[in-house]
DNA sequence: ACCTGAACACCGTTCAAGT
DNA sequence: ACCTGAACACCGTTCAAGT
């Protein structure tokens, strides 16, 4: 079968989802496609560029449209949830998406939609850009946590064994230093990514709604 | 000079800041310390564990305390800004921190402080945990953007040359598909990480303030 | 235009041997 | 307990050679 950029990127995505990013090598992907490692370089300039392409491909698989008839609040929510689908559809590619992504067309599409929605809601350009940035930061951070790589906030009991610092020799946190964390260990252990995401999303939607009547420092 | 875990981690951080994560190798770090590559394994079980230690070390260098006399809003802001210092102090380690970090004592410290502050503000445990999660998501996402790795929202003109999708052959975005992005290119190009961060922080602080039962004024 | 094997300069880590 | 060189099974990428 013909070797194409598309097939190469597809094989990379598949491999990442199956075995993780660390398993990706040019040789490995080539083998997956039944060709020599060097053949890939006819379609992709480097491994780094290949991973960029993976990020772009994953992003472009997401549908960021929202119902034009809906309120801007609902549109914003719909767009944010679409973004979050990345973590469901490509959990192990998520870190790649989030950490490479420069400014591709696929990466700008969600921004375009969000800006249009906010424009329709009456926000000026400067405000709209700031708002989108805040949303993207929140969503990206949420993705990372959902996918299991972001800092803390996991079950304090399932502690690895950090070694560093003066954590108890058994890996437990010293109780006198972490009263809150330990007394809330049940809440911290509870996993409900949907509820967590919606909670923060509500906070942001509500807060930017409060910005509207007065409008912020100009914009248009 | 004696080889210690501490010196190894320090050398790794230094090397990452100087040449980026990709430059890190066991051999390289050993050379930096004037020892054989294998000597490192007497103090660190693997390269992956070394990078975990880098993340923990960077986190533990941040002072998350806030003035106990201040209002909870100011305390939350202070803690969030402290977190953001990571991006300033260790820009090239930031991605490592954000993408490795499991549950170390160093990583739990900011959570402990935040939970204590929210408890003092009158939030119950369940709410406090959700709020902290939303904040952490926002801060982590902001860090990534500040450090230059997160999706889009950069200057659309400085586009790489994605190739992917049907972006114009010159790498520019097709104007009919991206009217908002193109008309706001000046705003999107403007870089003011401080203002961006504070804007989103204000949104969140304001939104969680609205969550509190109205009876309580503010402060502790 | 596309494919390829050999080669180069690297990797992380195991192992057996040293002190 | 700590250090080490040699060795193994890998890497990404250049190059010259093929079709």
Short mmCIF file of C-alpha atoms (C1' of nucleotides) in Angstrom, two decimals:
data_model
loop_
_atom_site.label_atom_id
_atom_site.label_comp_id
_atom_site.label_asym_id
_atom_site.label_seq_id
_atom_site.Cartn_x
_atom_site.Cartn_y
_atom_site.Cartn_z
CA UNK A 1 0.00 0.00 0.00
CA UNK A 2 1.16 3.49 -0.79
CA UNK A 3 3.08 5.36 1.84
CA UNK A 4 1.50 8.73 2.45
CA UNK A 5 1.79 11.46 5.02
CA UNK A 6 -1.74 10.69 6.07
CA UNK A 7 -1.06 7.02 6.68
CA UNK A 8 2.09 7.82 8.58
CA UNK A 9 0.33 10.26 10.88
CA UNK A 10 -2.48 7.77 11.35
CA UNK A 11 -0.07 5.02 12.29
CA UNK A 12 1.62 7.35 14.77
CA UNK A 13 -1.68 8.18 16.44
CA UNK A 14 -2.63 4.55 16.61
CA UNK A 15 0.72 3.60 18.09
CA UNK A 16 0.56 6.37 20.67
CA UNK A 17 -2.89 5.29 21.78
CA UNK A 18 -1.84 1.68 21.92
CA UNK A 19 1.55 1.97 23.63
CA UNK A 20 2.11 5.59 24.60
CA UNK A 21 4.26 8.36 23.18
CA UNK A 22 7.46 6.83 24.38
CA UNK A 23 6.87 3.86 22.11
CA UNK A 24 6.95 6.08 19.04
CA UNK A 25 10.02 5.84 16.90
CA UNK A 26 10.51 6.30 13.19
CA UNK A 27 11.62 2.71 12.92
CA UNK A 28 8.63 1.47 14.82
CA UNK A 29 6.11 3.35 12.71
CA UNK A 30 7.81 2.30 9.52
CA UNK A 31 7.63 -1.32 10.61
CA UNK A 32 3.95 -0.85 11.35
CA UNK A 33 3.48 0.29 7.77
CA UNK A 34 5.72 -2.38 6.33
CA UNK A 35 8.37 -0.05 4.99
CA UNK A 36 11.91 0.99 5.77
CA UNK A 37 12.43 3.65 8.37
CA UNK A 38 13.96 6.04 5.89
CA UNK A 39 10.96 5.97 3.62
CA UNK A 40 9.05 8.06 6.13
CA UNK A 41 11.34 10.96 5.46
CA UNK A 42 9.89 11.28 1.98
CA UNK A 43 6.65 12.43 3.57
CA UNK A 44 7.58 13.92 6.90
CA UNK A 45 10.65 16.05 7.55
CA UNK A 46 11.43 14.81 11.06
CA UNK A 47 10.03 13.00 14.05
CA UNK A 48 9.27 16.31 15.69
CA UNK A 49 7.28 17.44 12.65
CA UNK A 50 5.46 14.13 12.72
CA UNK A 51 4.36 14.73 16.29
CA UNK A 52 3.22 18.21 15.31
CA UNK A 53 1.17 16.59 12.58
CA UNK A 54 -0.29 14.19 15.12
CA UNK A 55 -1.39 17.15 17.24
CA UNK A 56 -2.93 18.87 14.26
CA UNK A 57 -4.69 15.75 13.05
CA UNK A 58 -6.20 15.10 16.46
CA UNK A 59 -7.42 18.69 16.71
CA UNK A 60 -8.93 18.63 13.26
CA UNK A 61 -10.97 15.58 14.17
CA UNK A 62 -12.97 17.61 16.67
CA UNK A 63 -16.18 19.32 15.65
CA UNK A 64 -16.25 22.73 17.29
CA UNK A 65 -19.49 23.95 15.84
CA UNK A 66 -22.37 24.84 18.10
CA UNK A 67 -26.01 25.47 17.36
CA UNK A 68 -26.26 29.04 16.13
CA UNK A 69 -29.68 29.43 17.68
CA UNK A 70 -28.51 28.67 21.19
CA UNK A 71 -27.61 31.27 23.79
CA UNK A 72 -23.97 32.34 23.85
CA UNK A 73 -23.63 30.60 27.19
CA UNK A 74 -24.74 27.30 25.72
CA UNK A 75 -22.56 27.80 22.67
CA UNK A 76 -19.51 28.44 24.82
CA UNK A 77 -20.27 25.35 26.84
CA UNK A 78 -20.72 23.23 23.74
CA UNK A 79 -17.41 24.41 22.32
CA UNK A 80 -15.59 23.79 25.57
CA UNK A 81 -17.01 20.28 25.79
CA UNK A 82 -15.98 19.61 22.21
CA UNK A 83 -12.44 20.52 23.12
CA UNK A 84 -12.59 18.17 26.03
CA UNK A 85 -13.56 15.31 23.74
CA UNK A 86 -9.90 15.11 22.82
CA UNK A 87 -9.18 13.56 26.18
CA UNK A 88 -11.85 10.93 25.60
CA UNK A 89 -11.11 10.17 21.98
CA UNK A 90 -7.32 10.28 22.18
CA UNK A 91 -6.28 10.09 25.82
CA UNK A 92 -2.65 9.30 25.20
CA UNK A 93 -2.31 11.81 22.37
CA UNK A 94 -3.65 14.57 24.57
CA UNK A 95 -0.30 15.50 26.03
CA UNK A 96 1.13 15.67 22.52
CA UNK A 97 -1.68 17.95 21.39
CA UNK A 98 -1.33 20.18 24.38
CA UNK A 99 2.43 20.40 24.37
CA UNK A 100 3.17 20.84 20.66
CA UNK A 101 0.49 22.61 18.84
CA UNK A 102 1.82 25.74 17.43
CA UNK A 103 -0.51 27.77 15.28
CA UNK A 104 -2.06 25.44 12.74
CA UNK A 105 -5.33 25.99 10.94
CA UNK A 106 -6.78 23.10 12.92
CA UNK A 107 -5.72 24.79 16.14
CA UNK A 108 -7.22 28.12 15.15
CA UNK A 109 -10.65 26.76 14.28
CA UNK A 110 -11.88 26.50 17.88
CA UNK A 111 -10.57 30.00 18.51
CA UNK A 112 -12.46 31.32 15.51
CA UNK A 113 -15.70 29.76 16.70
CA UNK A 114 -15.27 31.01 20.23
CA UNK A 115 -14.48 34.55 19.10
CA UNK A 116 -17.53 34.55 16.83
CA UNK A 117 -19.75 33.43 19.67
CA UNK A 118 -18.40 36.07 22.03
CA UNK A 119 -18.69 38.73 19.36
CA UNK A 120 -22.32 37.74 18.94
CA UNK A 121 -22.78 38.01 22.69
CA UNK A 122 -21.68 41.62 22.56
CA UNK A 123 -18.08 41.43 23.72
CA UNK A 124 -15.51 43.69 22.14
CA UNK A 125 -12.41 42.27 20.51
CA UNK A 126 -10.04 42.84 23.40
CA UNK A 127 -12.40 41.26 25.89
CA UNK A 128 -13.23 38.39 23.59
CA UNK A 129 -9.58 37.51 23.16
CA UNK A 130 -8.94 37.61 26.88
CA UNK A 131 -11.98 35.51 27.59
CA UNK A 132 -11.01 32.91 25.05
CA UNK A 133 -7.54 32.75 26.52
CA UNK A 134 -8.95 32.15 29.99
CA UNK A 135 -11.21 29.41 28.67
CA UNK A 136 -8.47 27.71 26.74
CA UNK A 137 -6.21 27.79 29.79
CA UNK A 138 -8.92 26.21 31.89
CA UNK A 139 -9.75 23.57 29.29
CA UNK A 140 -6.13 22.65 28.63
CA UNK A 141 -5.47 22.32 32.34
CA UNK A 142 -8.57 20.18 32.72
CA UNK A 143 -7.47 17.94 29.86
CA UNK A 144 -4.13 17.36 31.50
CA UNK A 145 -5.67 16.42 34.78
CA UNK A 146 -8.23 14.16 33.20
CA UNK A 147 -5.56 12.37 31.27
CA UNK A 148 -3.67 11.85 34.45
CA UNK A 149 -0.62 14.00 34.10
CA UNK A 150 -1.33 17.21 35.88
CA UNK A 151 -0.21 18.11 39.38
CA UNK A 152 -1.65 16.55 42.42
CA UNK A 153 -5.28 16.58 43.36
CA UNK A 154 -5.36 12.86 43.09
CA UNK A 155 -5.93 10.46 45.94
CA UNK A 156 -3.34 11.28 48.58
CA UNK A 157 -3.37 7.63 49.62
CA UNK A 158 -2.35 6.33 46.24
CA UNK A 159 0.89 8.26 46.61
CA UNK A 160 3.73 6.91 44.59
CA UNK A 161 6.68 6.98 46.93
CA UNK A 162 8.14 10.37 46.22
CA UNK A 163 11.20 9.97 48.42
CA UNK A 164 11.86 13.64 47.97
CA UNK A 165 11.14 16.00 50.80
CA UNK A 166 10.34 14.81 54.23
CA UNK A 167 7.28 12.80 53.42
CA UNK A 168 6.90 9.94 55.84
CA UNK A 169 9.21 7.09 55.05
CA UNK A 170 6.24 5.01 53.97
CA UNK A 171 5.27 7.59 51.37
CA UNK A 172 2.39 8.99 53.37
CA UNK A 173 2.05 12.69 53.90
CA UNK A 174 3.03 14.02 57.33
CA UNK A 175 -0.33 14.65 59.05
CA UNK A 176 0.71 17.81 60.85
CA UNK A 177 1.68 19.47 57.60
CA UNK A 178 -1.33 18.35 55.59
CA UNK A 179 -4.41 18.50 57.79
CA UNK A 180 -6.72 19.71 55.04
CA UNK A 181 -5.53 17.25 52.45
CA UNK A 182 -5.84 14.35 54.83
CA UNK A 183 -9.24 15.29 56.19
CA UNK A 184 -10.51 15.71 52.64
CA UNK A 185 -8.88 12.60 51.30
CA UNK A 186 -12.24 11.08 50.36
CA UNK A 187 -13.18 14.14 48.29
CA UNK A 188 -9.73 14.28 46.75
CA UNK A 189 -9.93 10.62 45.86
CA UNK A 190 -13.33 10.92 44.21
CA UNK A 191 -13.06 10.94 40.45
CA UNK A 192 -15.74 12.59 38.42
CA UNK A 193 -14.10 14.44 35.56
CA UNK A 194 -17.44 15.43 34.06
CA UNK A 195 -18.64 17.09 37.22
CA UNK A 196 -15.28 18.74 37.81
CA UNK A 197 -15.17 20.10 34.30
CA UNK A 198 -18.72 21.38 34.35
CA UNK A 199 -18.16 23.02 37.70
CA UNK A 200 -15.26 25.12 36.48
CA UNK A 201 -17.00 25.77 33.20
CA UNK A 202 -20.00 27.13 35.07
CA UNK A 203 -17.75 29.38 37.11
CA UNK A 204 -16.23 30.89 34.01
CA UNK A 205 -19.46 31.23 32.06
CA UNK A 206 -21.10 32.87 35.02
CA UNK A 207 -18.19 35.23 35.55
CA UNK A 208 -17.99 36.41 31.97
CA UNK A 209 -21.76 36.85 31.97
CA UNK A 210 -21.33 39.28 34.82
CA UNK A 211 -18.94 41.24 32.63
CA UNK A 212 -21.51 41.94 29.97
CA UNK A 213 -23.89 44.73 31.00
CA UNK A 214 -21.17 47.23 31.79
CA UNK A 215 -18.75 45.87 29.21
CA UNK A 216 -15.10 45.91 30.09
CA UNK A 217 -12.35 48.40 29.09
CA UNK A 218 -13.69 49.17 25.63
CA UNK A 219 -12.78 46.74 22.91
CA UNK A 220 -14.54 47.69 19.73
CA UNK B 1 32.98 16.23 44.55
CA UNK B 2 30.52 13.73 45.95
CA UNK B 3 27.80 12.49 43.69
CA UNK B 4 24.41 12.90 45.36
CA UNK B 5 20.82 12.71 44.30
CA UNK B 6 20.56 16.40 44.99
CA UNK B 7 23.45 17.33 42.74
CA UNK B 8 22.13 15.10 39.98
CA UNK B 9 18.70 16.68 40.08
CA UNK B 10 20.29 20.12 40.18
CA UNK B 11 22.42 19.37 37.16
CA UNK B 12 19.35 18.11 35.31
CA UNK B 13 17.42 21.29 36.03
CA UNK B 14 20.35 23.41 34.96
CA UNK B 15 20.75 21.47 31.75
CA UNK B 16 17.05 21.66 30.93
CA UNK B 17 17.05 25.41 31.42
CA UNK B 18 20.18 25.81 29.35
CA UNK B 19 19.41 23.49 26.45
CA UNK B 20 15.90 22.15 26.83
CA UNK B 21 14.49 18.81 27.93
CA UNK B 22 15.54 17.07 24.74
CA UNK B 23 19.17 17.70 25.64
CA UNK B 24 18.84 15.68 28.81
CA UNK B 25 20.46 12.29 28.81
CA UNK B 26 22.00 10.26 31.56
CA UNK B 27 25.33 10.41 29.81
CA UNK B 28 25.10 14.15 29.39
CA UNK B 29 24.28 14.81 33.02
CA UNK B 30 26.99 12.46 34.19
CA UNK B 31 29.50 14.30 32.03
CA UNK B 32 28.32 17.58 33.53
CA UNK B 33 29.13 16.18 36.96
CA UNK B 34 32.39 14.62 35.89
CA UNK B 35 31.36 11.04 36.46
CA UNK B 36 30.47 7.98 34.48
CA UNK B 37 26.92 7.61 33.24
CA UNK B 38 26.31 4.52 35.30
CA UNK B 39 27.21 6.22 38.55
CA UNK B 40 23.95 8.12 38.43
CA UNK B 41 22.04 4.89 38.92
CA UNK B 42 23.37 4.66 42.43
CA UNK B 43 21.25 7.67 43.32
CA UNK B 44 18.38 7.66 40.88
CA UNK B 45 16.57 4.54 39.64
CA UNK B 46 15.92 5.71 36.08
CA UNK B 47 15.79 8.68 33.78
CA UNK B 48 12.05 8.86 34.21
CA UNK B 49 12.42 8.98 37.99
CA UNK B 50 15.02 11.69 37.57
CA UNK B 51 12.56 13.83 35.64
CA UNK B 52 9.97 13.22 38.34
CA UNK B 53 12.52 14.46 40.84
CA UNK B 54 13.11 17.53 38.69
CA UNK B 55 9.39 18.27 38.79
CA UNK B 56 9.27 17.83 42.53
CA UNK B 57 12.36 19.92 43.12
CA UNK B 58 11.01 22.79 41.04
CA UNK B 59 7.69 22.68 42.86
CA UNK B 60 9.34 22.63 46.26
CA UNK B 61 11.23 25.79 45.39
CA UNK B 62 8.02 27.78 45.31
CA UNK B 63 6.75 29.53 48.40
CA UNK B 64 2.98 29.07 48.51
CA UNK B 65 2.34 30.83 51.76
CA UNK B 66 0.11 33.86 51.86
CA UNK B 67 -0.45 36.48 54.52
CA UNK B 68 -2.87 34.97 57.03
CA UNK B 69 -4.36 38.38 57.69
CA UNK B 70 -5.40 39.00 54.13
CA UNK B 71 -8.85 38.35 52.70
CA UNK B 72 -9.40 34.92 51.21
CA UNK B 73 -9.59 36.53 47.79
CA UNK B 74 -6.13 38.02 48.20
CA UNK B 75 -4.78 34.79 49.62
CA UNK B 76 -6.08 32.81 46.66
CA UNK B 77 -4.58 35.33 44.29
CA UNK B 78 -1.24 35.21 46.06
CA UNK B 79 -1.16 31.43 45.93
CA UNK B 80 -2.08 31.36 42.26
CA UNK B 81 0.64 33.88 41.45
CA UNK B 82 3.15 31.82 43.38
CA UNK B 83 2.31 28.83 41.24
CA UNK B 84 2.80 30.93 38.17
CA UNK B 85 6.30 31.84 39.30
CA UNK B 86 7.36 28.43 38.07
CA UNK B 87 7.04 29.67 34.51
CA UNK B 88 9.27 32.62 35.28
CA UNK B 89 11.85 30.83 37.37
CA UNK B 90 12.07 27.63 35.32
CA UNK B 91 10.50 28.24 31.95
CA UNK B 92 11.89 25.18 30.26
CA UNK B 93 11.22 22.92 33.23
CA UNK B 94 7.60 23.97 33.31
CA UNK B 95 6.44 21.37 30.84
CA UNK B 96 8.24 18.71 32.86
CA UNK B 97 6.56 19.88 36.06
CA UNK B 98 3.16 19.99 34.47
CA UNK B 99 3.40 16.71 32.64
CA UNK B 100 5.01 14.46 35.27
CA UNK B 101 4.13 15.39 38.72
CA UNK B 102 2.32 12.65 40.36
CA UNK B 103 1.45 13.10 44.01
CA UNK B 104 4.55 14.22 45.82
CA UNK B 105 4.64 16.11 49.07
CA UNK B 106 5.94 19.12 47.18
CA UNK B 107 2.97 18.90 44.84
CA UNK B 108 0.46 18.64 47.67
CA UNK B 109 1.70 21.68 49.53
CA UNK B 110 -0.04 24.24 47.32
CA UNK B 111 -3.22 22.17 47.54
CA UNK B 112 -3.03 22.15 51.32
CA UNK B 113 -2.65 25.92 51.45
CA UNK B 114 -5.48 26.51 49.01
CA UNK B 115 -7.82 24.18 50.86
CA UNK B 116 -7.01 25.87 54.15
CA UNK B 117 -7.74 29.28 52.68
CA UNK B 118 -11.06 28.13 51.23
CA UNK B 119 -11.99 26.43 54.46
CA UNK B 120 -11.34 29.70 56.24
CA UNK B 121 -13.53 31.47 53.71
CA UNK B 122 -16.41 29.23 54.66
CA UNK B 123 -16.45 26.68 51.87
CA UNK B 124 -17.28 23.09 52.66
CA UNK B 125 -14.91 20.29 51.78
CA UNK B 126 -16.61 19.21 48.57
CA UNK B 127 -16.80 22.75 47.25
CA UNK B 128 -13.27 23.54 48.30
CA UNK B 129 -11.89 20.55 46.42
CA UNK B 130 -13.81 21.44 43.27
CA UNK B 131 -12.73 25.03 43.47
CA UNK B 132 -9.09 24.10 43.90
CA UNK B 133 -9.33 21.78 40.93
CA UNK B 134 -10.74 24.54 38.77
CA UNK B 135 -7.98 26.90 39.86
CA UNK B 136 -5.25 24.38 39.26
CA UNK B 137 -6.62 23.62 35.81
CA UNK B 138 -6.65 27.31 34.97
CA UNK B 139 -3.17 27.91 36.33
CA UNK B 140 -1.65 24.88 34.64
CA UNK B 141 -3.18 25.89 31.33
CA UNK B 142 -1.89 29.42 31.79
CA UNK B 143 1.60 28.15 32.54
CA UNK B 144 1.62 26.15 29.35
CA UNK B 145 0.56 29.08 27.27
CA UNK B 146 3.05 31.41 28.90
CA UNK B 147 5.84 28.99 28.31
CA UNK B 148 4.90 28.82 24.70
CA UNK B 149 3.59 25.32 24.24
CA UNK B 150 -0.13 25.52 24.51
CA UNK B 151 -2.57 25.65 21.64
CA UNK B 152 -2.96 28.60 19.42
CA UNK B 153 -3.90 32.03 20.57
CA UNK B 154 -0.60 33.31 19.34
CA UNK B 155 -0.05 35.73 16.55
CA UNK B 156 -1.81 34.27 13.51
CA UNK B 157 0.78 35.96 11.30
CA UNK B 158 3.72 34.17 12.83
CA UNK B 159 2.20 30.90 11.66
CA UNK B 160 4.66 28.13 11.13
CA UNK B 161 3.72 26.50 7.87
CA UNK B 162 1.42 23.78 9.05
CA UNK B 163 0.89 22.23 5.64
CA UNK B 164 -1.90 20.28 7.16
CA UNK B 165 -5.45 21.16 6.25
CA UNK B 166 -6.29 23.61 3.58
CA UNK B 167 -4.44 26.58 4.97
CA UNK B 168 -3.30 28.85 2.21
CA UNK B 169 -0.22 27.58 0.47
CA UNK B 170 1.79 30.41 2.02
CA UNK B 171 0.83 29.30 5.51
CA UNK B 172 -1.67 32.07 6.05
CA UNK B 173 -5.14 31.28 7.25
CA UNK B 174 -7.91 31.34 4.64
CA UNK B 175 -9.69 34.67 5.29
CA UNK B 176 -13.19 33.41 4.60
CA UNK B 177 -12.85 30.72 7.24
CA UNK B 178 -11.21 32.87 9.88
CA UNK B 179 -12.79 36.32 9.83
CA UNK B 180 -12.68 36.79 13.60
CA UNK B 181 -9.14 35.59 14.00
CA UNK B 182 -7.91 37.79 11.19
CA UNK B 183 -9.77 40.90 12.26
CA UNK B 184 -8.46 40.45 15.78
CA UNK B 185 -4.93 39.60 14.75
CA UNK B 186 -3.55 42.61 16.60
CA UNK B 187 -5.22 41.56 19.86
CA UNK B 188 -4.17 37.96 19.33
CA UNK B 189 -0.61 39.04 18.68
CA UNK B 190 -0.41 41.20 21.80
CA UNK B 191 1.53 39.50 24.55
CA UNK B 192 0.87 40.42 28.11
CA UNK B 193 0.94 37.25 30.18
CA UNK B 194 0.50 39.17 33.42
CA UNK B 195 -2.68 40.85 32.26
CA UNK B 196 -4.02 37.64 30.74
CA UNK B 197 -3.37 35.70 33.90
CA UNK B 198 -4.86 38.31 36.18
CA UNK B 199 -7.93 38.59 33.99
CA UNK B 200 -8.77 34.90 34.26
CA UNK B 201 -7.83 34.88 37.93
CA UNK B 202 -10.28 37.71 38.56
CA UNK B 203 -12.99 35.82 36.74
CA UNK B 204 -12.53 32.78 38.93
CA UNK B 205 -12.16 34.65 42.19
CA UNK B 206 -15.25 36.66 41.42
CA UNK B 207 -17.22 33.55 40.45
CA UNK B 208 -16.38 31.59 43.57
CA UNK B 209 -17.15 34.63 45.67
CA UNK B 210 -20.65 34.53 44.23
CA UNK B 211 -20.94 30.96 45.47
CA UNK B 212 -20.67 31.95 49.12
CA UNK B 213 -23.83 32.35 51.16
CA UNK B 214 -24.56 36.06 51.17
CA UNK B 215 -24.54 36.38 54.96
CA UNK B 216 -20.78 36.34 55.20
CA UNK B 217 -19.04 39.58 54.20
CA UNK B 218 -15.51 38.47 53.30
CA UNK B 219 -12.18 38.20 55.09
CA UNK B 220 -11.64 35.07 57.10
"C1'" DA C 1 9.66 11.06 -7.22
"C1'" DC C 2 10.02 7.68 -4.12
"C1'" DC C 3 12.33 4.01 -1.66
"C1'" DT C 4 16.22 1.81 0.75
"C1'" DG C 5 20.39 -0.31 3.54
"C1'" DA C 6 24.47 0.98 5.62
"C1'" DA C 7 26.55 4.01 8.61
"C1'" DC C 8 27.18 7.69 12.26
"C1'" DA C 9 26.61 9.47 16.52
"C1'" DC C 10 23.95 8.95 19.82
"C1'" DC C 11 20.42 6.73 23.59
"C1'" DG C 12 18.80 3.96 28.52
"C1'" DT C 13 19.96 0.29 31.08
"C1'" DT C 14 22.08 -4.60 32.55
"C1'" DC C 15 25.88 -6.77 34.14
"C1'" DA C 16 30.10 -8.15 36.09
"C1'" DA C 17 33.95 -6.29 38.04
"C1'" DG C 18 36.20 -3.30 40.82
"C1'" DT C 19 37.02 -0.11 45.43
"C1'" DA D 1 28.12 1.38 49.55
"C1'" DC D 2 29.53 3.42 45.66
"C1'" DC D 3 31.69 3.67 41.19
"C1'" DT D 4 32.78 2.02 36.49
"C1'" DG D 5 33.63 0.29 31.39
"C1'" DA D 6 31.93 -2.81 28.20
"C1'" DA D 7 28.03 -4.44 26.02
"C1'" DC D 8 23.11 -4.80 24.35
"C1'" DA D 9 19.33 -3.26 22.07
"C1'" DC D 10 17.83 0.49 20.69
"C1'" DC D 11 17.41 5.73 18.74
"C1'" DG D 12 17.08 9.99 14.70
"C1'" DT D 13 19.04 11.28 10.69
"C1'" DT D 14 22.70 11.71 6.59
"C1'" DC D 15 24.15 9.81 2.58
"C1'" DA D 16 24.83 7.43 -1.57
"C1'" DA D 17 22.67 4.28 -4.26
"C1'" DG D 18 18.99 2.37 -6.37
"C1'" DT D 19 14.01 2.37 -9.13
#
